[in-house]
Short mmCIF file of C-alpha atoms in Angstrom, two decimals:
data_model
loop_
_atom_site.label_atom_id
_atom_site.label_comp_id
_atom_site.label_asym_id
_atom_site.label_seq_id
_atom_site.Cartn_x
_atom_site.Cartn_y
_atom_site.Cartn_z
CA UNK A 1 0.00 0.00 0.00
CA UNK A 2 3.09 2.43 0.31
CA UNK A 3 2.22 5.02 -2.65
CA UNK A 4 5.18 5.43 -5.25
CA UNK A 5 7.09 8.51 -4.37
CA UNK A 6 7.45 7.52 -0.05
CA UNK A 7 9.99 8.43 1.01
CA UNK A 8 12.14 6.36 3.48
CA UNK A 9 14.98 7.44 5.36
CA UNK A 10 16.50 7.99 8.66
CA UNK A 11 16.70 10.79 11.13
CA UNK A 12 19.75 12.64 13.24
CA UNK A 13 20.12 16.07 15.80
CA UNK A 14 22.89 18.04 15.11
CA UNK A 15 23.62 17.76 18.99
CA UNK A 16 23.62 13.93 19.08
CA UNK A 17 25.70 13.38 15.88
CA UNK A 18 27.52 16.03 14.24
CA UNK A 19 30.55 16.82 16.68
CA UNK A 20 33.30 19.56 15.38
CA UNK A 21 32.04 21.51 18.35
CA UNK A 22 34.97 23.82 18.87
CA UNK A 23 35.41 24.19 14.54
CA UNK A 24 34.41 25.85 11.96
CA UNK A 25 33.38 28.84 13.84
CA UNK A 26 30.84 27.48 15.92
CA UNK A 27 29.83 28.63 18.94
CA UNK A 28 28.39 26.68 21.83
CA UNK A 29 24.91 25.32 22.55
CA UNK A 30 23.23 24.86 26.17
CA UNK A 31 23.51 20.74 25.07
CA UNK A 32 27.46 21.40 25.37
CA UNK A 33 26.91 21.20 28.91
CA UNK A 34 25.17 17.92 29.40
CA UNK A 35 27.34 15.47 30.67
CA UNK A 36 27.58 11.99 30.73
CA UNK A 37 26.53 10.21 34.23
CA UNK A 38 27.63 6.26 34.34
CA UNK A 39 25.31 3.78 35.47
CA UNK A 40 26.74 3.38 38.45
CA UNK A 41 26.89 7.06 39.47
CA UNK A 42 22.76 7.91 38.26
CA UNK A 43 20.92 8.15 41.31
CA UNK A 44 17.05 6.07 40.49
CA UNK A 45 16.00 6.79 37.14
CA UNK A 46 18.12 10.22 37.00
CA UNK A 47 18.22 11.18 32.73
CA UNK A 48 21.20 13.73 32.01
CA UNK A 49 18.59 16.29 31.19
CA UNK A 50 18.05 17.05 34.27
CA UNK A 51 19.98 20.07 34.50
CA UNK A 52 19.74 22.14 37.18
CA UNK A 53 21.11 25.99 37.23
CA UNK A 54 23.31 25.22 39.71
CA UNK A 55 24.94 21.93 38.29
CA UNK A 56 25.02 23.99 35.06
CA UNK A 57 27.34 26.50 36.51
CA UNK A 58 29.61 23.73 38.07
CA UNK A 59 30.55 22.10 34.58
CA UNK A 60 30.86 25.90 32.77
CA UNK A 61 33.07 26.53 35.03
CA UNK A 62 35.24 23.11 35.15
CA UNK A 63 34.68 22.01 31.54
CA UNK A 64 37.89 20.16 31.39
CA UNK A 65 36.99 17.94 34.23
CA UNK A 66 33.73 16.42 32.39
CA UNK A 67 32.91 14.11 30.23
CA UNK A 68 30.65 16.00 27.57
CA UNK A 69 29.68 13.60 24.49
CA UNK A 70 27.25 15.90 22.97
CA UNK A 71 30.51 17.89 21.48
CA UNK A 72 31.95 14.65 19.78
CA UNK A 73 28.51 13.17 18.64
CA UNK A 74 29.07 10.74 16.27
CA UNK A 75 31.69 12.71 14.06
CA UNK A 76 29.11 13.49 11.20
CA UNK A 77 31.08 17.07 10.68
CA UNK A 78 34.44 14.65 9.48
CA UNK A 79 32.28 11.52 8.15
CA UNK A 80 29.55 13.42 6.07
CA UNK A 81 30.88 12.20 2.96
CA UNK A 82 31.18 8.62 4.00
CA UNK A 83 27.79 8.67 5.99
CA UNK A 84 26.27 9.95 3.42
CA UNK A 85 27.24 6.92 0.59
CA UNK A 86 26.19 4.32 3.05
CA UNK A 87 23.12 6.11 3.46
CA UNK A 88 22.42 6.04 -0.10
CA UNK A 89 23.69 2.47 -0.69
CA UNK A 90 21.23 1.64 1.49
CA UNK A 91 18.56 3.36 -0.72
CA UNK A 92 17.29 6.57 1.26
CA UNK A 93 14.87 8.61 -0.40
CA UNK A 94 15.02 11.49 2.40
CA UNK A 95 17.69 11.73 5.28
CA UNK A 96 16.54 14.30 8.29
CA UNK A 97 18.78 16.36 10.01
CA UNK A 98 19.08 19.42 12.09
CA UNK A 99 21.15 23.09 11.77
CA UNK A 100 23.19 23.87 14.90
CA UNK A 101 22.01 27.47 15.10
CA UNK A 102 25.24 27.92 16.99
CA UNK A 103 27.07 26.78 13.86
CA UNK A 104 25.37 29.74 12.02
CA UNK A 105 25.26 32.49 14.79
CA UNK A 106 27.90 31.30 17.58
CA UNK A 107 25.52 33.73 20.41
CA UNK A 108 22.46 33.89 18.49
CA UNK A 109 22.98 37.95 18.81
CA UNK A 110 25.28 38.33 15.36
CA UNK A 111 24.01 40.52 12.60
CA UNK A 112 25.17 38.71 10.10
CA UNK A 113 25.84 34.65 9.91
CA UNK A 114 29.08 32.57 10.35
CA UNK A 115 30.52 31.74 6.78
CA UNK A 116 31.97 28.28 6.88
CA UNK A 117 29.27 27.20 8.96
CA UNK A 118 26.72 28.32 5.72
CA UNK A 119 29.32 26.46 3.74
CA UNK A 120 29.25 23.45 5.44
CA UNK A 121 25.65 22.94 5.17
CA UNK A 122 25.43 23.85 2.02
CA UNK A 123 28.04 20.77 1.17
CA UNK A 124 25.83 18.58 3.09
CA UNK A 125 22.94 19.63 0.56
CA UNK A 126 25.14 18.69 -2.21
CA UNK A 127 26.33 15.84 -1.45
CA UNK A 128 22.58 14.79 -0.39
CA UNK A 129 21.75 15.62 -3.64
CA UNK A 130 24.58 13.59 -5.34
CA UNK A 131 22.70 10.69 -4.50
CA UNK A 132 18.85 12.21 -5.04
CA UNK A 133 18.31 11.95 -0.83
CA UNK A 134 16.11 14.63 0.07
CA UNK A 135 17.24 16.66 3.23
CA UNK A 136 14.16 16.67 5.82
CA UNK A 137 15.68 19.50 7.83
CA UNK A 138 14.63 20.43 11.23
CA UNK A 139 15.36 24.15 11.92
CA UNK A 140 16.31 23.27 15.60
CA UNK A 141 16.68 20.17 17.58
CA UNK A 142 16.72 21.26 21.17
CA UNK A 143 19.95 23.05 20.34
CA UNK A 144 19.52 26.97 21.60
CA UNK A 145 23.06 29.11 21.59
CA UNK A 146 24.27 28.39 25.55
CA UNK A 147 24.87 32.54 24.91
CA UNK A 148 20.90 33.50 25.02
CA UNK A 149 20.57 30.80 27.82
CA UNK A 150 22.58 32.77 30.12
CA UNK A 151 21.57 35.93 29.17
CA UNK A 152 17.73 35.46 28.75
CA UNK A 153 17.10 32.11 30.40
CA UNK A 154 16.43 31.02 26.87
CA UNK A 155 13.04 30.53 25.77
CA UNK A 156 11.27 32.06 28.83
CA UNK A 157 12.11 35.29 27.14
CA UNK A 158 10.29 37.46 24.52
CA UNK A 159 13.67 38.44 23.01
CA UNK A 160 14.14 34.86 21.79
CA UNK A 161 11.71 35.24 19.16
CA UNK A 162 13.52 38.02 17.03
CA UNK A 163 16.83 35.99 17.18
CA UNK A 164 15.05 32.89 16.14
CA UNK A 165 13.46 34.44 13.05
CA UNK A 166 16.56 36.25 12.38
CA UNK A 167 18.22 32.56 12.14
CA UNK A 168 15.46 30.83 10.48
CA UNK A 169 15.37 33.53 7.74
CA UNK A 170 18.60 32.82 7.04
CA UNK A 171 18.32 29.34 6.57
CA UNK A 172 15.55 30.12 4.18
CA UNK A 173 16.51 32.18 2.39
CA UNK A 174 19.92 30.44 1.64
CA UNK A 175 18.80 26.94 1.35
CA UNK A 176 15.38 27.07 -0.17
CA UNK A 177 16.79 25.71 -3.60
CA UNK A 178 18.07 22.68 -1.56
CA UNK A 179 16.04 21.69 0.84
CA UNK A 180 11.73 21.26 0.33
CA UNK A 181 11.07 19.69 3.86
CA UNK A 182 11.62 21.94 6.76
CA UNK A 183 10.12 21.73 10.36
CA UNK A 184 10.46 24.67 12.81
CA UNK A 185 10.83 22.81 16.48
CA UNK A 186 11.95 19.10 17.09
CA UNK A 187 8.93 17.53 19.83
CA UNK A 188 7.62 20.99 20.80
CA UNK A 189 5.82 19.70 23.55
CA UNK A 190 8.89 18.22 25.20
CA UNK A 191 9.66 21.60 27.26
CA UNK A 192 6.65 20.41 29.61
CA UNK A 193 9.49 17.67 30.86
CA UNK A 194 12.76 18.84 29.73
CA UNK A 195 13.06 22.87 29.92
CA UNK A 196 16.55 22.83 30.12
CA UNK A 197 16.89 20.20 26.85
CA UNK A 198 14.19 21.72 24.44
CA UNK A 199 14.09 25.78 25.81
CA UNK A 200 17.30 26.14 27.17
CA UNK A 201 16.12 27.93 30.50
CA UNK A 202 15.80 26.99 34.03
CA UNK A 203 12.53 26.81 35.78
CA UNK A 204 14.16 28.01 39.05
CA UNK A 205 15.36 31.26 37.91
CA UNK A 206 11.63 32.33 36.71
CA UNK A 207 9.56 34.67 38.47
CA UNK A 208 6.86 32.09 37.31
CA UNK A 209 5.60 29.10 38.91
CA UNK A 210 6.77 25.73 37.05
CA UNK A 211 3.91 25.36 34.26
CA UNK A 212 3.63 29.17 33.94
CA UNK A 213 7.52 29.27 32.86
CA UNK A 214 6.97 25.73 30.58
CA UNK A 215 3.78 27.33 28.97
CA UNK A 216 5.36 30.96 28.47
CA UNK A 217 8.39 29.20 26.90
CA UNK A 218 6.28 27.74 24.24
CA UNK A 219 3.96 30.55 23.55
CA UNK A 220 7.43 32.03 22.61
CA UNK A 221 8.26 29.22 20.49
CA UNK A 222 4.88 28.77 19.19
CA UNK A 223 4.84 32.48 17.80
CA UNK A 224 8.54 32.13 16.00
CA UNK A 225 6.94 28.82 14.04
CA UNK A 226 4.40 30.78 13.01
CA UNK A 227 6.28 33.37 12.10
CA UNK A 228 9.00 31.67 9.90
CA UNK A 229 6.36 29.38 8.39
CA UNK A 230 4.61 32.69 7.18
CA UNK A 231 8.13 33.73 5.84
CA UNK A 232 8.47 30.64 3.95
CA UNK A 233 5.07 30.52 2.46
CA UNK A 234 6.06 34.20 1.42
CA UNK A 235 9.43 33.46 0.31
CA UNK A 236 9.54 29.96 -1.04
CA UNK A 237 6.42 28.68 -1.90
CA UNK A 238 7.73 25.75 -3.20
CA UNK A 239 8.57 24.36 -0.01
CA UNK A 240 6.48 22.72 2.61
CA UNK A 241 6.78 23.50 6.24
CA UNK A 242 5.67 21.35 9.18
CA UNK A 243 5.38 20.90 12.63
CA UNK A 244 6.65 18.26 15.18
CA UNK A 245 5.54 16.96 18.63
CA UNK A 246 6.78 13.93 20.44
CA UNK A 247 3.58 11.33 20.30
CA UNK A 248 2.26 9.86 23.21
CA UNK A 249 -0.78 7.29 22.19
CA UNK A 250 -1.95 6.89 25.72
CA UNK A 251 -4.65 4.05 26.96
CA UNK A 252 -6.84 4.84 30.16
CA UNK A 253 -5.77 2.05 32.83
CA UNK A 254 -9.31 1.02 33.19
CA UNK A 255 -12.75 1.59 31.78
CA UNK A 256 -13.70 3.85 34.76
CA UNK A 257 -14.99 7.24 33.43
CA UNK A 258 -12.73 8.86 35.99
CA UNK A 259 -9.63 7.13 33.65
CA UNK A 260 -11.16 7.37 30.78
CA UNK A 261 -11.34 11.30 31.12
CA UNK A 262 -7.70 11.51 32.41
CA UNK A 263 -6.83 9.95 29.29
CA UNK A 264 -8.87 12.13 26.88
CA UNK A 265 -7.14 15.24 28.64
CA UNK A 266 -3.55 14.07 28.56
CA UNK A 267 -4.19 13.06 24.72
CA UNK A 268 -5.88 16.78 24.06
CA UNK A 269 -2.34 17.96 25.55
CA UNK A 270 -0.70 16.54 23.72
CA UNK A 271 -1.61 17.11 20.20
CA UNK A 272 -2.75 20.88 21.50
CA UNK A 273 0.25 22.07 19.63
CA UNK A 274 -1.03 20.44 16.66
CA UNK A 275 -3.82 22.58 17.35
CA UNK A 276 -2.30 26.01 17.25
CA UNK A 277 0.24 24.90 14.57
CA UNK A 278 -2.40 23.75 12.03
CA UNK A 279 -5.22 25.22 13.09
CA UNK A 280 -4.07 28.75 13.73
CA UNK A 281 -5.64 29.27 17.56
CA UNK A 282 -5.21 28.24 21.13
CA UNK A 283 -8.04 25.20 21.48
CA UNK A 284 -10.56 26.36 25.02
CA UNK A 285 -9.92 23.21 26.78
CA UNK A 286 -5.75 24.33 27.05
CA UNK A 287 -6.93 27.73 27.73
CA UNK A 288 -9.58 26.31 30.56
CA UNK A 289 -6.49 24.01 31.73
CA UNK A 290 -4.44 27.17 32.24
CA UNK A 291 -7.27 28.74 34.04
CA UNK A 292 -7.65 25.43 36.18
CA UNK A 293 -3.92 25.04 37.18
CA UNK A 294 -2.89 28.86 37.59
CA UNK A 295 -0.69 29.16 34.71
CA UNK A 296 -0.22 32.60 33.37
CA UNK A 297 1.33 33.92 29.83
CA UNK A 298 1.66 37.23 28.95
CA UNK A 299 0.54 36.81 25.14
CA UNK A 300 2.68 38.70 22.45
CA UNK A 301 0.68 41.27 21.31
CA UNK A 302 -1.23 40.34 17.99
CA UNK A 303 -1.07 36.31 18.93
CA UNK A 304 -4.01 35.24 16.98
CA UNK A 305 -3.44 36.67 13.79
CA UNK A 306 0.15 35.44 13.79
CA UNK A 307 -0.95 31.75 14.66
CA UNK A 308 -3.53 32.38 12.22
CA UNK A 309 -1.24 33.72 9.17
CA UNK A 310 1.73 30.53 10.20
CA UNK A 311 0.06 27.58 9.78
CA UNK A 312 1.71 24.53 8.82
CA UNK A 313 1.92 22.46 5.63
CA UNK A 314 1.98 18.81 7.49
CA UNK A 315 2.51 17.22 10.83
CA UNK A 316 5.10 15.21 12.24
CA UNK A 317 5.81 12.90 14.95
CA UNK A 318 8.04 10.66 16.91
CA UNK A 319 6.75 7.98 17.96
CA UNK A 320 8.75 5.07 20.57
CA UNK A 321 5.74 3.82 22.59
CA UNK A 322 2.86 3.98 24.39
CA UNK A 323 1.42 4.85 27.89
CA UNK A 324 -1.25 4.23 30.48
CA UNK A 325 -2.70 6.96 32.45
CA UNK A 326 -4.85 6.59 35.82
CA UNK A 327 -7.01 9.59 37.73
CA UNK A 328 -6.48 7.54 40.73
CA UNK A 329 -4.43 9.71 43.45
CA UNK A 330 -1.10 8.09 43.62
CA UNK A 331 -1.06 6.64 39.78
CA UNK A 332 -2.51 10.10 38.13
CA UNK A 333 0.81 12.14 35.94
CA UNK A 334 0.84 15.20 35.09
CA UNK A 335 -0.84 15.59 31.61
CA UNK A 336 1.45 15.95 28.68
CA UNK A 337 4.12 14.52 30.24
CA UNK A 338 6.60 12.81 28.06
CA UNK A 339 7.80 9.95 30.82
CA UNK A 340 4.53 8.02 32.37
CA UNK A 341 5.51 5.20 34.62
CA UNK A 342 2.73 3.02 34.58
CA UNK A 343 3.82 -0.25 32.96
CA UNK A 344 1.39 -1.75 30.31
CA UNK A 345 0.94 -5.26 31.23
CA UNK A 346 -0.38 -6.30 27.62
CA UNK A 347 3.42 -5.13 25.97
CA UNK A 348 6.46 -6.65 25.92
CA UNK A 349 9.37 -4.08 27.16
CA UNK A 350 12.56 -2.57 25.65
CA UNK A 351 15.75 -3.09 28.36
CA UNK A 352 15.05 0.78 29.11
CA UNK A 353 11.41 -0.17 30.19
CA UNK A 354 9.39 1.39 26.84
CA UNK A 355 6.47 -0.47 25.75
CA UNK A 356 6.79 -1.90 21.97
CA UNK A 357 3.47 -0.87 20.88
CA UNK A 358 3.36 -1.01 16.89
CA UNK A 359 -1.03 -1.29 17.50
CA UNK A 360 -0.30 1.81 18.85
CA UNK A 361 1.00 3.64 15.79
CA UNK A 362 -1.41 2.17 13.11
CA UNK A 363 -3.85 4.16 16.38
CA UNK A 364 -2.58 7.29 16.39
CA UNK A 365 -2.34 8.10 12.70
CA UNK A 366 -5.31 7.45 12.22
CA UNK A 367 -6.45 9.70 15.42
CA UNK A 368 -4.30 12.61 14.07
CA UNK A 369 -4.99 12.09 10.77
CA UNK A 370 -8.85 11.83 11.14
CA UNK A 371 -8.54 15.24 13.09
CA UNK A 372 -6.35 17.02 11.29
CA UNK A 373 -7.07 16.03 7.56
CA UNK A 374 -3.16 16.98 6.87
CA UNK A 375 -0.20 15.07 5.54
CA UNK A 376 1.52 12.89 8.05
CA UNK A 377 5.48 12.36 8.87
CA UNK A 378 6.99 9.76 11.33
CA UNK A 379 10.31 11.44 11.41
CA UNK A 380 11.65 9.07 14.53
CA UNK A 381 10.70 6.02 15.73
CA UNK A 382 12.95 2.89 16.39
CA UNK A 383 14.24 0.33 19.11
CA UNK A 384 17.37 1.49 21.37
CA UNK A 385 19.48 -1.34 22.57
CA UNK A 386 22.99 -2.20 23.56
CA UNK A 387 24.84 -3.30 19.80
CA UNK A 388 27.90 -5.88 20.01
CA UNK A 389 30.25 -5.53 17.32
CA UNK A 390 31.81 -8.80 16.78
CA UNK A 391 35.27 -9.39 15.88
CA UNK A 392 34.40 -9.88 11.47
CA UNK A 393 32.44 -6.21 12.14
CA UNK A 394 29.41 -7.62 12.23
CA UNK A 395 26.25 -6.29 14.32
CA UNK A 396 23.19 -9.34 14.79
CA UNK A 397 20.59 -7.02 15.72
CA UNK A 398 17.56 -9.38 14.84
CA UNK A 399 15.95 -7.72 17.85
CA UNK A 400 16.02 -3.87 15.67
CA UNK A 401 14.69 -5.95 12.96
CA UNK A 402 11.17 -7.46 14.87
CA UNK A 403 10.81 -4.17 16.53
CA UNK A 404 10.91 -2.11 12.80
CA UNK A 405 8.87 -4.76 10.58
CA UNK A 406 6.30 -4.87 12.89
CA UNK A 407 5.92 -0.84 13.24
CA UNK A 408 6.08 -0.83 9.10
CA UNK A 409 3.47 -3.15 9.52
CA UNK A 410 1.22 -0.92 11.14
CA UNK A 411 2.00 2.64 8.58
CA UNK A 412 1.29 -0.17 6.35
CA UNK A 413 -2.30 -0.69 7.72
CA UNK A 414 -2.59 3.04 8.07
CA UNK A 415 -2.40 3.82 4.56
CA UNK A 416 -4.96 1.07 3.66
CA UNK A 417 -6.94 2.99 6.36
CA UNK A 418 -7.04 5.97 4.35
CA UNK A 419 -3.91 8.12 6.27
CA UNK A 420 -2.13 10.60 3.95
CA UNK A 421 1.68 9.31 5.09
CA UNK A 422 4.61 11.20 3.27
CA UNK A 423 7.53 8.90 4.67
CA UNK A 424 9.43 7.65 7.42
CA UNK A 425 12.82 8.64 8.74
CA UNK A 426 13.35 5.80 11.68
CA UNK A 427 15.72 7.72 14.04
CA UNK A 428 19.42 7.46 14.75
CA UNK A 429 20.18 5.77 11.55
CA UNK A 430 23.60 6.13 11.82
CA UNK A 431 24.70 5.34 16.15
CA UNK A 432 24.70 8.91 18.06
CA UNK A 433 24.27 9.85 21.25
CA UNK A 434 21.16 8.64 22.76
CA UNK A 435 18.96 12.08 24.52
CA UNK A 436 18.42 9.43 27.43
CA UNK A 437 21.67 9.51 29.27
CA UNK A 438 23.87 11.37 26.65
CA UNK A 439 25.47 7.91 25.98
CA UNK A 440 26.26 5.23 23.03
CA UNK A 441 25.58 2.76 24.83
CA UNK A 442 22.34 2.77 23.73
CA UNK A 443 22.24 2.58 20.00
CA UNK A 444 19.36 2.87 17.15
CA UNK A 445 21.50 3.02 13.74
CA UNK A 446 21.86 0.44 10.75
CA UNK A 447 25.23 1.57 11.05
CA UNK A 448 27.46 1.19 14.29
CA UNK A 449 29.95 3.69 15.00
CA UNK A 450 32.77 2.30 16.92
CA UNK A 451 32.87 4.87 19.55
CA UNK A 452 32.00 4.43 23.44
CA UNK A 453 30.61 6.46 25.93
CA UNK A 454 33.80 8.47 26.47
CA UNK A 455 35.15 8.92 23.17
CA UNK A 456 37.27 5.75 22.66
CA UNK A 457 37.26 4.00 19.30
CA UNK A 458 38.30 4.59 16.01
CA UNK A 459 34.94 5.99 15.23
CA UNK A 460 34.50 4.13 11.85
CA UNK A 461 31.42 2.70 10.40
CA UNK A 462 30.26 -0.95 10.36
CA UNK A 463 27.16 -1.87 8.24
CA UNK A 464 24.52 -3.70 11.07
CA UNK A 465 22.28 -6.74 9.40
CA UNK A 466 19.31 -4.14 9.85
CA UNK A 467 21.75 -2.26 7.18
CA UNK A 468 20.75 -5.28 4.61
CA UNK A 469 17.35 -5.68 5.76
CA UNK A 470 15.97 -1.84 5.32
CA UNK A 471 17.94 -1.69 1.92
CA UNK A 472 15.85 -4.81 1.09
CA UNK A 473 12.55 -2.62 2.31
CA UNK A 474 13.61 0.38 0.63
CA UNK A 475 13.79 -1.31 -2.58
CA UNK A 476 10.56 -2.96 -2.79
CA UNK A 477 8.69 -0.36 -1.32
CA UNK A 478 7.79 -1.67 2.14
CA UNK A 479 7.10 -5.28 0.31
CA UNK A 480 9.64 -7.20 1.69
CA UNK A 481 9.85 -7.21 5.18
CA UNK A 482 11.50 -10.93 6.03
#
């Protein structure tokens, strides 16, 4: 059922896999300071993006004596070339990436952008293009210059918007001959759980209460999306422009009406930015939410007809799992939250505790897609797991292999259901840093990258068996999955 021109790829961050952190010109991004805690030294489930202001200024101020892997990444800044061939060998019709917007304006406050980093972007393109792979670019992946952190406590700030639009202009206007697939911000919705990660700010230095700061943060972000997706409409028409939220298809834990309406509410938070990004307007069950759980935004002026004028051209997702939410005291999660705990006793589990759900997906395109009568994206989805590289350079990882069919699978279904599905970029294609614990441990690619959670290896590339298998999907369309 896959329609002729899909297009089937892989995704990356800039943060997570392009390295040359200190080249080039670039400056540094709040993700620069992330650093990598072993398993021995987390304390419970403890995630390295849980940055606090304090443990922020510790490591900017004793960078040497850290171990920082988001500045190494994978090495795509030195490997581009090479990463890119394999990537084509294997068939890809689109590869999505993300700009550093450090890369391009080291502070975020220059008045003009950084040459070589336009240049090496612009390679990227070409060599893309070399091989007909469509770039799928996101405009930024959690990556905010570590310059407006400290200065405006990122996002939280007003001022953020002119730089952003300033940047995204840029890109634009100097790759719009390149590049047709753009999205403004990776998984939007992921400030409600990781401020520091996706807004680069620090609820504790607000004047606002917790939500207030998360909410304001977005309205910010919401109103540069709209904004730049305006400009491109204007500008180059011949591109489309989407938007992107981190998918949560969540089941009520019982068939109590109490559940059942926790449920409905955590799922209308979390396509809500759906809502203002394709619809144009704040829905009145987040504005009655704000209302019920004393969050405040001071509204840029002219908010509506800016949301109205930026809406977006299709909608994307990542998608990993699936959750169960409870209204019973004890078991009830904040809604919108991207980490529930409740354990779905009808799924079998990754080894970092996510439900493999592929049901799941075939559900929520077909929920989004019934609502929003727009073309879809999965631009991440895939299994995590700790690779072996074996001694010939092999990597078995049958286990990638069940976890992907079975998810193609299910877009399969989709489409037969009538979902308007432009591709699928299944994430980390080539091994990067893994958001979870700034690590390689855990690894998603078809291609392993001989590099460790410190920076040991020789960092070449070694071609997985889910390397052979998703060449032998890509050319048959989605037909043979075995």
């Amino acid at each position: 059922m896959f329609p002729k021109e899909f297009l089937w790829g892989g995704a990356t961050a800039s943060a997570q896999y392009e390295g040359g952190f200190d080249e080039g010109g670039r400056g540094k991004s709040q993700l620069d300071f992330i650093d990598f805690i072993s398993v021995e030294k987390r304390i419970g489930n403890q995630c390295t993006d849980d940055v606090s202001w304090e443990r922020y200024k510790t490591i900017r101020e004793n960078e040497s004596e850290y171990n920082l892997p988001y500045r190494r990444g994978a090495d795509f800044y030195h490997h581009y070339k090479e990463d890119i061939k394999l990537m084509a060998e294997m068939g890809f019709k689109v590869f999505r990436m993300s700009i550093s917007w450090a890369r391009l304006y080291p502070t975020g406050e220059e008045e003009t952008p950084n040459p070589e980093g336009l240049k090496f972007y612009h390679d990227v393109f070409d060599e893309l293009h070399k091989y007909g792979i469509e770039p799928l670019v996101t405009m930024i992946h959690y990556e905010n210059p570590v310059h407006l952190t400290e200065k405006f406590n990122g996002w939280e700030s007003q001022k953020m918007i002119s730089y952003f639009v300033k940047y995204t202009k840029t890109l634009i206007d100097e790759y719009k001959d390149k590049v047709k697939y753009w999205i403004t911000f990776n998984e939007i919705n992921a400030t409600l759980c990781t401020p520091f990660v996706s807004s680069g700010m620090f609820v504790e230095k607000s004047q606002k209460n917790k939500l207030s700061c998360e909410y304001q943060a977005l309205h910010h972000q919401l109103i540069a999306s709209a904004l730049t997706v305006k400009y491109a409409h204007e500008t180059a028409p011949q591109c489309m422009i989407g938007a992107m939220i981190a998918r949560l298809e969540c089941y009520a834990e019982t068939c109590k009406p109490t559940d059942v309406l926790a449920n409905m509410i955590d799922d209308q938070i979390n396509l809500s930015f759906f809502d203002i990004m394709a619809r144009g307007s704040y829905p009145k069950f987040l504005l009655n939410y704000f209302r019920d759980n004393d969050i405040i935004i001071d509204f840029v002026d002219n908010y509506e007809q800016i949301l109205k004028e930026g809406t977006v051209d299709y909608l994307a997702f990542s998608y990993y799992m699936s959750y169960v939410v409870s209204a019973e005291p004890g078991k009830a999660e904040a809604p919108g939250n991207l980490v529930k705990s409740l354990v779905n006793p009808y799924l079998k589990q990754t080894e970092w505790g996510w439900g493999i759900d592929p049901i799941g997906l075939r559900i929520t395109l077909n929920r989004i897609y019934d609502k929003y009568q727009l073309p879809l994206f999965i631009v991440e989805n895939g299994l995590g797991a700790k690779d072996v590289l074996e001694e010939d350079g092999s990597v078995h990882d049958t286990y990638r292999i069940d976890y992907l069919r079975e998810h193609i699978k299910a877009m399969d279904k989709a489409i037969d259901d009538g979902v308007e599905l432009l591709g699928y970029t299944s994430w980390g294609c080539v091994d990067l840093c893994s958001a979870s614990f700034a690590d390689m441990t855990k690894r998603y690619g078809y291609i392993y990258v001989d590099a460790d959670d410190y920076g040991n290896g020789t960092y070449n590339r070694y071609k997985k068996d889910s390397y052979y298998w998703y060449k032998k999907v890509i050319e048959s369309n989605g037909k043979d999955l075995d």
